[in-house]
């Protein structure tokens, strides 16, 4: 799943959200969260079980610790390409059979790719859990690929790039901003890939990537739903447990970013833009790379600065000064390496993007200078924890958030203790986070404007497609 697009960012799942789902309660009134079980099979596969007995269904997810940032240079898009190809079948289960069986159960399935992980999931009746585990265990090591299925699928992902990137000006701006923000990290390349590199992907590339990264000791299975932990463990041992561990999987060691030295800016013009927008991304630590307390302070900072109509940016720019029609901020803590803190806004009629940028900078400067009030602090911390309580009502979302947290370097224990750390965040920590990390030298600012010239390339002439992640079902 690609988190690079602004339209998705307001609702993007972060490790912070994941960490809030099952927490060590501060008092008896909060002891309503599920009891999470965490197991490790002999072959290295991790199994997390989240019981939820309200309906006789389960969500089964398998997450691989490999994504676009793990690709070989020059082979961008390979992780996402393999996600497609994983639906092409094995010797035991030919192409289409897995999907047909899931559909016959009345179930749902899908898959997704991000910079840090690739995942596959099914939502099925509880009594079918072992069966879908068997299918996933089979394709973990038994995938069969030929040019006859690989080459047509390459055309599919190229068309997907047309729809998701070339036909989406905001996505294109985000892609360019990431390339400018991450000077050395592989996070600077798009999850879906650069088109000229995607065109050269081959069957051998896919098989090599599959054999390098797909194995039980590089995977986490998350099961949420109407199942007892010991029963899920027994099923996992009978299916995944029969696989041998992968001997060649090495710890992740990616190129890291140099210290930022200069603010960067860019402008993307597109004839389809109706509303100019401003985006800015700051290079900041993720939950995995942060020092103790830093990620939590950034989470509270983002909430105070730009979450909803009571946030600093919205009230100052939309309500008080009427210079923007929207404004906000976000913090994506879900990266394995460094991540992003972003601010954005859309100018009101008659307001230029440079003027809006200056007004955003004034709000940020005020926060750095004066800090946050006790009322803002307590309201934001309470809201973050309260949102997690409501989120427990969605079984599939819980499975997804737990999996994402584990893929991003967190542990189940981190998940359970996250609210304690959020409650411990002080006003001084929030102010320090703003001073340290909202430094223009750490940032890229992007303008999205309407192109007034008539030239439009062929890719841009395709019908507009809705934006989204690299997470469509493959069959």
Short mmCIF file of C-alpha atoms in Angstrom, two decimals:
data_model
loop_
_atom_site.label_atom_id
_atom_site.label_comp_id
_atom_site.label_asym_id
_atom_site.label_seq_id
_atom_site.Cartn_x
_atom_site.Cartn_y
_atom_site.Cartn_z
CA UNK A 1 0.00 0.00 0.00
CA UNK A 2 1.40 3.36 -1.12
CA UNK A 3 1.12 6.13 1.51
CA UNK A 4 2.55 8.82 -0.74
CA UNK A 5 -0.64 10.44 -1.97
CA UNK A 6 -2.06 13.46 -0.20
CA UNK A 7 -5.63 12.33 -0.71
CA UNK A 8 -4.86 9.27 1.40
CA UNK A 9 -2.76 10.94 4.05
CA UNK A 10 -5.55 12.35 6.16
CA UNK A 11 -6.76 8.81 6.80
CA UNK A 12 -3.45 7.02 6.52
CA UNK A 13 -2.79 4.29 9.05
CA UNK A 14 0.37 4.90 11.06
CA UNK A 15 2.24 2.86 13.59
CA UNK A 16 0.87 5.26 16.17
CA UNK A 17 -2.63 4.18 15.26
CA UNK A 18 -1.59 0.56 15.34
CA UNK A 19 0.07 0.96 18.69
CA UNK A 20 -3.12 2.34 20.17
CA UNK A 21 -5.31 -0.61 19.35
CA UNK A 22 -4.47 -2.85 22.26
CA UNK A 23 -3.12 -0.97 25.20
CA UNK A 24 -2.13 -1.35 28.79
CA UNK A 25 -5.06 0.43 30.47
CA UNK A 26 -4.68 3.24 32.92
CA UNK A 27 -7.82 2.24 34.80
CA UNK A 28 -10.44 -0.48 34.97
CA UNK A 29 -12.81 1.33 32.65
CA UNK A 30 -10.35 0.87 29.79
CA UNK A 31 -9.87 -2.88 30.19
CA UNK A 32 -12.10 -3.73 27.24
CA UNK A 33 -9.40 -4.38 24.63
CA UNK A 34 -8.77 -7.87 23.30
CA UNK A 35 -6.07 -10.10 24.74
CA UNK A 36 -3.41 -10.43 22.06
CA UNK A 37 -1.40 -13.65 21.69
CA UNK A 38 2.01 -13.66 20.01
CA UNK A 39 3.67 -16.93 18.96
CA UNK A 40 6.82 -17.92 17.07
CA UNK A 41 6.96 -21.16 15.12
CA UNK A 42 10.14 -23.26 14.97
CA UNK A 43 10.76 -22.13 11.37
CA UNK A 44 10.72 -18.46 12.38
CA UNK A 45 7.21 -17.47 11.32
CA UNK A 46 5.48 -15.13 13.79
CA UNK A 47 1.76 -15.54 14.52
CA UNK A 48 -0.35 -12.85 16.19
CA UNK A 49 -3.93 -13.69 17.19
CA UNK A 50 -6.54 -11.04 18.05
CA UNK A 51 -9.72 -12.75 19.35
CA UNK A 52 -13.06 -11.19 18.42
CA UNK A 53 -16.08 -13.44 18.92
CA UNK A 54 -18.86 -11.06 17.88
CA UNK A 55 -19.32 -12.74 14.48
CA UNK A 56 -18.26 -16.17 13.11
CA UNK A 57 -15.63 -14.74 10.74
CA UNK A 58 -11.88 -14.25 10.75
CA UNK A 59 -9.48 -11.94 8.95
CA UNK A 60 -6.30 -13.76 8.00
CA UNK A 61 -3.31 -11.70 6.86
CA UNK A 62 0.20 -12.72 5.92
CA UNK A 63 2.79 -9.95 5.86
CA UNK A 64 6.24 -10.29 4.28
CA UNK A 65 9.08 -8.08 5.45
CA UNK A 66 9.90 -6.88 1.97
CA UNK A 67 8.72 -3.92 -0.03
CA UNK A 68 9.74 -1.45 -2.67
CA UNK A 69 12.63 -0.14 -0.56
CA UNK A 70 14.23 -3.61 -0.67
CA UNK A 71 14.39 -3.79 -4.45
CA UNK A 72 17.66 -3.87 -6.37
CA UNK A 73 18.53 -0.49 -7.84
CA UNK A 74 17.20 -0.26 -11.38
CA UNK A 75 14.36 -2.72 -10.71
CA UNK A 76 11.77 -0.38 -9.20
CA UNK A 77 8.26 -1.78 -9.06
CA UNK A 78 9.45 -5.35 -8.58
CA UNK A 79 7.86 -5.89 -5.14
CA UNK A 80 4.50 -4.72 -6.45
CA UNK A 81 4.93 -6.77 -9.63
CA UNK A 82 5.50 -9.91 -7.57
CA UNK A 83 2.38 -9.12 -5.54
CA UNK A 84 0.42 -9.43 -8.78
CA UNK A 85 2.21 -12.60 -9.81
CA UNK A 86 1.51 -14.33 -6.49
CA UNK A 87 -2.04 -14.88 -7.82
CA UNK A 88 -0.79 -16.88 -10.81
CA UNK A 89 -0.89 -20.24 -9.09
CA UNK A 90 1.27 -23.18 -8.00
CA UNK A 91 1.59 -26.77 -9.15
CA UNK A 92 -0.83 -27.81 -6.41
CA UNK A 93 -3.27 -24.94 -6.91
CA UNK A 94 -3.34 -23.62 -10.49
CA UNK A 95 -4.06 -19.98 -11.29
CA UNK A 96 -7.46 -18.86 -10.11
CA UNK A 97 -8.23 -21.75 -7.77
CA UNK A 98 -7.38 -19.92 -4.54
CA UNK A 99 -9.59 -16.98 -5.51
CA UNK A 100 -12.42 -19.26 -6.62
CA UNK A 101 -12.38 -21.14 -3.32
CA UNK A 102 -12.42 -17.91 -1.30
CA UNK A 103 -15.30 -16.59 -3.38
CA UNK A 104 -17.14 -19.88 -2.90
CA UNK A 105 -16.83 -19.43 0.86
CA UNK A 106 -18.48 -16.04 0.54
CA UNK A 107 -15.15 -14.52 1.54
CA UNK A 108 -13.07 -11.56 0.45
CA UNK A 109 -9.40 -11.27 -0.48
CA UNK A 110 -6.89 -8.69 -1.58
CA UNK A 111 -3.24 -7.74 -1.45
CA UNK A 112 -1.10 -4.62 -1.01
CA UNK A 113 2.47 -3.40 -1.30
CA UNK A 114 4.31 -0.55 0.43
CA UNK A 115 7.93 0.52 0.72
CA UNK A 116 8.44 -1.77 3.73
CA UNK A 117 6.13 -4.76 3.31
CA UNK A 118 3.88 -6.83 1.06
CA UNK A 119 0.67 -8.37 2.38
CA UNK A 120 -2.10 -10.74 1.38
CA UNK A 121 -5.37 -11.24 3.21
CA UNK A 122 -8.65 -13.10 3.30
CA UNK A 123 -11.82 -12.52 5.32
CA UNK A 124 -13.66 -15.83 5.59
CA UNK A 125 -15.94 -17.88 7.88
CA UNK A 126 -14.06 -19.02 10.98
CA UNK A 127 -14.19 -22.71 10.06
CA UNK A 128 -12.31 -21.97 6.81
CA UNK A 129 -9.22 -20.49 8.50
CA UNK A 130 -7.06 -23.59 8.15
CA UNK A 131 -7.95 -23.89 4.47
CA UNK A 132 -6.80 -20.36 3.60
CA UNK A 133 -3.66 -20.91 5.68
CA UNK A 134 -2.95 -23.98 3.55
CA UNK A 135 -3.32 -21.96 0.35
CA UNK A 136 -1.00 -19.21 1.58
CA UNK A 137 1.58 -21.71 2.81
CA UNK A 138 1.51 -23.34 -0.62
CA UNK A 139 2.19 -20.16 -2.54
CA UNK A 140 4.84 -19.00 -0.05
CA UNK A 141 7.29 -21.45 -1.65
CA UNK A 142 5.45 -23.08 -4.58
CA UNK A 143 4.77 -20.22 -6.99
CA UNK A 144 5.10 -21.23 -10.67
CA UNK A 145 5.88 -18.50 -13.21
CA UNK A 146 6.30 -18.56 -16.98
CA UNK A 147 6.69 -15.82 -19.57
CA UNK A 148 3.15 -16.57 -20.69
CA UNK A 149 1.77 -15.21 -17.41
CA UNK A 150 4.54 -12.77 -16.44
CA UNK A 151 4.69 -10.61 -19.57
CA UNK A 152 0.93 -9.88 -19.80
CA UNK A 153 0.94 -9.01 -16.09
CA UNK A 154 3.74 -6.53 -16.72
CA UNK A 155 1.38 -4.75 -19.11
CA UNK A 156 -1.20 -4.70 -16.31
CA UNK A 157 1.09 -2.90 -13.87
CA UNK A 158 2.14 -0.43 -16.57
CA UNK A 159 -1.51 0.42 -17.14
CA UNK A 160 -1.98 0.67 -13.38
CA UNK A 161 0.79 3.25 -13.31
CA UNK A 162 -1.05 5.22 -15.99
CA UNK A 163 -4.22 5.19 -13.92
CA UNK A 164 -2.75 5.79 -10.49
CA UNK A 165 0.08 8.17 -11.27
CA UNK A 166 -0.10 9.77 -14.74
CA UNK A 167 -3.83 10.39 -14.34
CA UNK A 168 -3.51 11.76 -10.79
CA UNK A 169 -1.75 15.13 -10.52
CA UNK A 170 -1.57 14.96 -6.72
CA UNK A 171 0.03 11.53 -6.87
CA UNK A 172 2.56 12.79 -9.39
CA UNK A 173 3.40 15.72 -7.15
CA UNK A 174 3.85 13.37 -4.18
CA UNK A 175 6.11 11.15 -6.26
CA UNK A 176 8.31 14.10 -7.23
CA UNK A 177 8.42 15.36 -3.65
CA UNK A 178 9.52 11.99 -2.31
CA UNK A 179 12.28 11.85 -4.90
CA UNK A 180 13.46 15.27 -3.71
CA UNK A 181 13.08 14.55 0.02
CA UNK A 182 14.92 11.22 0.10
CA UNK A 183 18.31 11.91 -1.42
CA UNK A 184 19.86 8.52 -0.65
CA UNK A 185 17.14 6.33 0.82
CA UNK A 186 15.21 3.95 -1.49
CA UNK A 187 12.05 5.62 -0.15
CA UNK A 188 12.69 8.18 -2.90
CA UNK A 189 11.40 5.80 -5.57
CA UNK A 190 7.70 5.10 -6.02
CA UNK A 191 6.21 1.85 -4.77
CA UNK A 192 4.64 1.18 -8.15
CA UNK A 193 7.97 1.88 -9.83
CA UNK A 194 9.40 4.23 -12.45
CA UNK A 195 7.84 3.42 -15.80
CA UNK A 196 11.08 2.99 -17.74
CA UNK A 197 12.31 0.43 -15.19
CA UNK A 198 8.96 -1.37 -14.97
CA UNK A 199 9.08 -1.92 -18.74
CA UNK A 200 12.21 -4.04 -18.32
CA UNK A 201 11.06 -6.33 -15.49
CA UNK A 202 11.31 -10.03 -16.37
CA UNK A 203 10.27 -13.46 -15.17
CA UNK A 204 13.79 -14.03 -13.82
CA UNK A 205 13.63 -10.76 -11.86
CA UNK A 206 10.38 -11.85 -10.23
CA UNK A 207 11.57 -15.39 -9.45
CA UNK A 208 14.83 -14.12 -8.01
CA UNK A 209 13.04 -11.62 -5.78
CA UNK A 210 10.55 -14.27 -4.66
CA UNK A 211 13.25 -16.78 -3.77
CA UNK A 212 15.23 -14.12 -1.95
CA UNK A 213 12.51 -12.78 0.32
CA UNK A 214 9.53 -15.12 0.58
CA UNK A 215 9.87 -17.63 3.40
CA UNK A 216 8.36 -18.35 6.83
CA UNK A 217 11.15 -16.63 8.74
CA UNK A 218 10.48 -13.40 6.85
CA UNK A 219 6.73 -13.38 7.46
CA UNK A 220 4.18 -12.49 10.11
CA UNK A 221 0.67 -13.96 10.11
CA UNK A 222 -2.05 -11.94 11.85
CA UNK A 223 -5.43 -13.54 12.57
CA UNK A 224 -8.26 -11.44 13.97
CA UNK A 225 -11.70 -12.81 14.66
CA UNK A 226 -13.71 -15.73 16.00
CA UNK A 227 -10.87 -18.08 16.85
CA UNK A 228 -9.09 -19.10 20.03
CA UNK A 229 -5.34 -18.45 20.03
CA UNK A 230 -4.38 -22.07 20.66
CA UNK A 231 -6.58 -23.25 17.80
CA UNK A 232 -5.05 -20.70 15.42
CA UNK A 233 -1.59 -21.81 16.55
CA UNK A 234 -2.44 -25.45 15.85
CA UNK A 235 -3.63 -24.56 12.35
CA UNK A 236 -0.49 -22.50 11.73
CA UNK A 237 1.78 -25.35 12.81
CA UNK A 238 -0.02 -27.79 10.50
CA UNK A 239 0.25 -25.47 7.48
CA UNK A 240 3.00 -22.88 7.72
CA UNK A 241 4.96 -24.98 10.21
CA UNK A 242 5.67 -27.61 7.56
CA UNK A 243 7.81 -25.14 5.57
CA UNK A 244 11.56 -24.90 5.95
CA UNK A 245 13.07 -21.55 6.99
CA UNK A 246 14.82 -19.49 4.35
CA UNK A 247 18.55 -19.71 4.95
CA UNK A 248 19.58 -16.56 3.07
CA UNK A 249 17.34 -13.83 4.50
CA UNK A 250 19.58 -11.09 5.89
CA UNK A 251 18.74 -8.19 8.21
CA UNK A 252 17.61 -5.05 6.45
CA UNK A 253 20.48 -2.65 5.79
CA UNK A 254 19.43 0.15 3.48
CA UNK A 255 21.21 3.35 2.43
CA UNK A 256 20.48 6.11 4.93
CA UNK A 257 19.92 9.82 4.47
CA UNK A 258 22.71 12.39 4.89
CA UNK A 259 21.99 15.34 7.17
CA UNK A 260 19.67 17.73 5.28
CA UNK A 261 21.45 20.87 4.16
CA UNK A 262 18.96 22.88 2.11
CA UNK A 263 15.25 23.48 1.75
CA UNK A 264 13.91 22.23 -1.57
CA UNK A 265 10.89 23.32 -3.58
CA UNK A 266 9.20 22.27 -6.79
CA UNK A 267 6.12 23.05 -8.87
CA UNK A 268 4.03 20.61 -10.88
CA UNK A 269 1.69 22.05 -13.50
CA UNK A 270 -1.12 19.93 -14.95
CA UNK A 271 -4.05 20.99 -17.16
CA UNK A 272 -6.54 19.01 -15.07
CA UNK A 273 -5.83 20.83 -11.81
CA UNK A 274 -8.91 22.75 -10.66
CA UNK A 275 -7.76 23.59 -7.13
CA UNK A 276 -4.13 24.61 -6.53
CA UNK A 277 -2.61 23.02 -3.44
CA UNK A 278 0.50 23.26 -1.34
CA UNK A 279 2.23 20.31 0.26
CA UNK A 280 5.32 20.20 2.42
CA UNK A 281 7.16 17.16 3.74
CA UNK A 282 9.76 17.25 6.52
CA UNK A 283 12.27 14.44 7.01
CA UNK A 284 11.68 13.12 10.54
CA UNK A 285 12.22 9.90 12.51
CA UNK A 286 9.69 7.10 12.36
CA UNK A 287 8.62 5.15 15.42
CA UNK A 288 11.34 2.60 14.66
CA UNK A 289 14.16 5.14 14.25
CA UNK A 290 13.14 7.72 16.89
CA UNK A 291 14.72 8.24 20.26
CA UNK A 292 12.53 7.50 23.27
CA UNK A 293 9.52 9.82 23.28
CA UNK A 294 10.26 11.53 19.95
CA UNK A 295 7.71 9.68 17.84
CA UNK A 296 4.99 10.20 20.43
CA UNK A 297 5.78 13.93 20.62
CA UNK A 298 5.59 14.18 16.82
CA UNK A 299 2.24 12.37 16.88
CA UNK A 300 0.80 14.87 19.38
CA UNK A 301 2.38 17.77 17.50
CA UNK A 302 0.71 16.70 14.24
CA UNK A 303 -2.64 16.37 15.98
CA UNK A 304 -2.48 19.82 17.55
CA UNK A 305 -1.12 21.46 14.43
CA UNK A 306 -3.34 19.92 11.80
CA UNK A 307 -5.92 17.30 12.83
CA UNK A 308 -9.43 18.53 12.17
CA UNK A 309 -11.31 21.78 12.47
CA UNK A 310 -9.95 22.60 15.94
CA UNK A 311 -6.33 22.37 14.85
CA UNK A 312 -3.99 25.34 14.74
CA UNK A 313 -3.67 25.42 10.96
CA UNK A 314 -7.38 25.06 10.22
CA UNK A 315 -8.51 27.67 12.73
CA UNK A 316 -5.83 30.18 11.75
CA UNK A 317 -6.03 29.84 7.98
CA UNK A 318 -9.59 28.71 7.25
CA UNK A 319 -11.67 30.12 10.12
CA UNK A 320 -9.83 33.28 11.18
CA UNK A 321 -7.95 34.61 8.15
CA UNK A 322 -10.00 33.01 5.35
CA UNK A 323 -6.88 32.44 3.27
CA UNK A 324 -7.45 28.70 2.81
CA UNK A 325 -10.31 26.33 2.08
CA UNK A 326 -8.48 23.47 3.80
CA UNK A 327 -5.34 23.01 5.86
CA UNK A 328 -3.85 20.29 7.99
CA UNK A 329 -0.88 18.25 9.09
CA UNK A 330 0.02 14.59 9.48
CA UNK A 331 2.82 12.42 10.78
CA UNK A 332 3.53 9.04 9.19
CA UNK A 333 5.35 7.03 11.85
CA UNK A 334 4.98 3.76 9.98
CA UNK A 335 8.31 3.59 8.15
CA UNK A 336 11.11 1.17 8.98
CA UNK A 337 13.66 3.93 8.30
CA UNK A 338 13.18 7.72 8.39
CA UNK A 339 9.71 9.05 7.64
CA UNK A 340 7.73 12.22 6.95
CA UNK A 341 5.85 14.94 8.77
CA UNK A 342 3.65 16.90 6.41
CA UNK A 343 1.59 20.06 6.22
CA UNK A 344 -0.76 21.01 3.41
CA UNK A 345 -3.35 23.53 2.36
CA UNK A 346 -5.56 24.76 -0.48
CA UNK A 347 -5.76 28.55 -0.96
CA UNK A 348 -9.00 30.49 -0.94
CA UNK A 349 -9.97 32.36 -4.10
CA UNK A 350 -7.60 35.21 -4.77
CA UNK A 351 -4.87 33.88 -2.46
CA UNK A 352 -1.58 32.85 -4.03
CA UNK A 353 0.36 29.74 -3.02
CA UNK A 354 3.35 31.82 -1.81
CA UNK A 355 0.97 33.81 0.42
CA UNK A 356 -0.56 30.62 1.80
CA UNK A 357 2.92 29.21 2.39
CA UNK A 358 3.88 32.30 4.36
CA UNK A 359 0.75 31.98 6.49
CA UNK A 360 1.46 28.30 7.18
CA UNK A 361 5.02 29.20 8.17
CA UNK A 362 3.66 31.83 10.56
CA UNK A 363 1.50 29.25 12.35
CA UNK A 364 4.45 26.88 12.64
CA UNK A 365 6.73 29.67 13.88
CA UNK A 366 4.19 30.62 16.53
CA UNK A 367 4.06 27.05 17.77
CA UNK A 368 7.85 26.84 17.91
CA UNK A 369 8.04 30.18 19.74
CA UNK A 370 5.18 29.82 22.21
CA UNK A 371 4.60 26.08 22.41
CA UNK A 372 1.21 24.51 23.06
CA UNK A 373 -1.33 25.12 25.80
CA UNK A 374 -2.20 22.61 28.48
CA UNK A 375 -5.72 22.41 27.08
CA UNK A 376 -4.49 21.62 23.56
CA UNK A 377 -2.12 19.02 24.90
CA UNK A 378 -4.65 17.16 27.03
CA UNK A 379 -7.36 17.34 24.41
CA UNK A 380 -5.10 15.88 21.72
CA UNK A 381 -3.73 13.10 23.90
CA UNK A 382 -7.20 12.12 25.01
CA UNK A 383 -8.46 12.15 21.45
CA UNK A 384 -5.63 9.92 20.19
CA UNK A 385 -6.36 7.29 22.83
CA UNK A 386 -10.15 7.58 22.45
CA UNK A 387 -9.91 7.06 18.70
CA UNK A 388 -8.11 3.79 19.37
CA UNK A 389 -10.97 2.56 21.53
CA UNK A 390 -13.47 3.15 18.74
CA UNK A 391 -11.15 1.50 16.22
CA UNK A 392 -11.38 -1.80 18.07
CA UNK A 393 -14.86 -2.19 16.58
CA UNK A 394 -13.33 -3.08 13.18
CA UNK A 395 -11.84 -6.57 13.11
CA UNK A 396 -10.09 -6.24 9.75
CA UNK A 397 -8.66 -2.84 10.65
CA UNK A 398 -7.17 -4.23 13.85
CA UNK A 399 -5.45 -7.00 11.91
CA UNK A 400 -4.11 -4.49 9.43
CA UNK A 401 -2.86 -2.08 12.06
CA UNK A 402 -1.12 -4.80 14.05
CA UNK A 403 0.55 -6.16 10.95
CA UNK A 404 1.72 -2.73 9.88
CA UNK A 405 3.17 -2.02 13.31
CA UNK A 406 5.15 -5.27 13.30
CA UNK A 407 6.40 -4.64 9.76
CA UNK A 408 7.65 -1.21 10.83
CA UNK A 409 9.87 -2.47 13.62
CA UNK A 410 7.41 -2.41 16.52
CA UNK A 411 6.60 -5.36 18.77
CA UNK A 412 3.37 -6.50 20.37
CA UNK A 413 4.70 -5.11 23.65
CA UNK A 414 5.21 -1.73 21.96
CA UNK A 415 1.61 -1.90 20.83
CA UNK A 416 0.35 -2.53 24.33
CA UNK A 417 2.36 0.25 25.95
CA UNK A 418 1.90 2.99 23.35
CA UNK A 419 -0.92 4.88 25.17
CA UNK A 420 1.19 5.07 28.32
CA UNK A 421 3.83 6.87 26.32
CA UNK A 422 1.28 9.16 24.65
CA UNK A 423 -0.11 10.13 28.05
CA UNK A 424 3.44 10.91 29.21
CA UNK A 425 4.11 13.46 26.41
CA UNK A 426 4.65 16.95 27.82
CA UNK A 427 4.14 20.40 26.34
CA UNK A 428 7.91 20.90 26.45
CA UNK A 429 8.45 17.76 24.35
CA UNK A 430 5.95 18.93 21.74
CA UNK A 431 7.62 22.35 21.51
CA UNK A 432 11.06 20.72 21.27
CA UNK A 433 9.82 18.43 18.50
CA UNK A 434 8.53 21.41 16.52
CA UNK A 435 11.81 23.28 16.98
CA UNK A 436 14.01 20.32 16.08
CA UNK A 437 12.12 18.70 13.22
CA UNK A 438 10.08 21.48 11.55
CA UNK A 439 13.23 23.03 10.17
CA UNK A 440 12.89 24.24 6.57
CA UNK A 441 16.28 22.69 5.74
CA UNK A 442 14.67 19.30 6.37
CA UNK A 443 11.81 19.94 3.96
CA UNK A 444 10.52 19.82 0.42
CA UNK A 445 7.66 22.16 -0.53
CA UNK A 446 5.52 21.36 -3.54
CA UNK A 447 3.08 23.52 -5.46
CA UNK A 448 0.38 21.92 -7.60
CA UNK A 449 -0.93 24.39 -10.18
CA UNK A 450 -3.02 24.38 -13.34
CA UNK A 451 -1.08 24.10 -16.60
CA UNK A 452 -2.38 26.63 -19.08
CA UNK A 453 -0.54 25.35 -22.17
CA UNK A 454 -2.44 22.95 -24.45
CA UNK A 455 0.23 20.22 -24.64
CA UNK A 456 -0.86 16.99 -22.98
CA UNK A 457 1.04 13.73 -23.36
CA UNK A 458 -0.63 10.51 -24.40
CA UNK A 459 -0.59 8.98 -20.93
CA UNK A 460 -2.46 12.00 -19.60
CA UNK A 461 -5.21 11.60 -22.20
CA UNK A 462 -6.49 8.41 -20.60
CA UNK A 463 -9.77 8.66 -18.63
CA UNK A 464 -9.23 9.84 -15.05
CA UNK A 465 -9.00 7.04 -12.48
CA UNK A 466 -9.62 7.24 -8.78
CA UNK A 467 -6.52 7.48 -6.63
CA UNK A 468 -5.54 4.62 -4.40
CA UNK A 469 -2.82 2.34 -3.10
CA UNK A 470 -1.02 -0.43 -4.91
CA UNK A 471 -3.44 -2.86 -3.41
CA UNK A 472 -5.82 -4.25 -6.02
CA UNK A 473 -6.81 -7.93 -6.09
CA UNK A 474 -4.83 -10.05 -8.55
CA UNK A 475 -6.22 -13.14 -10.25
#
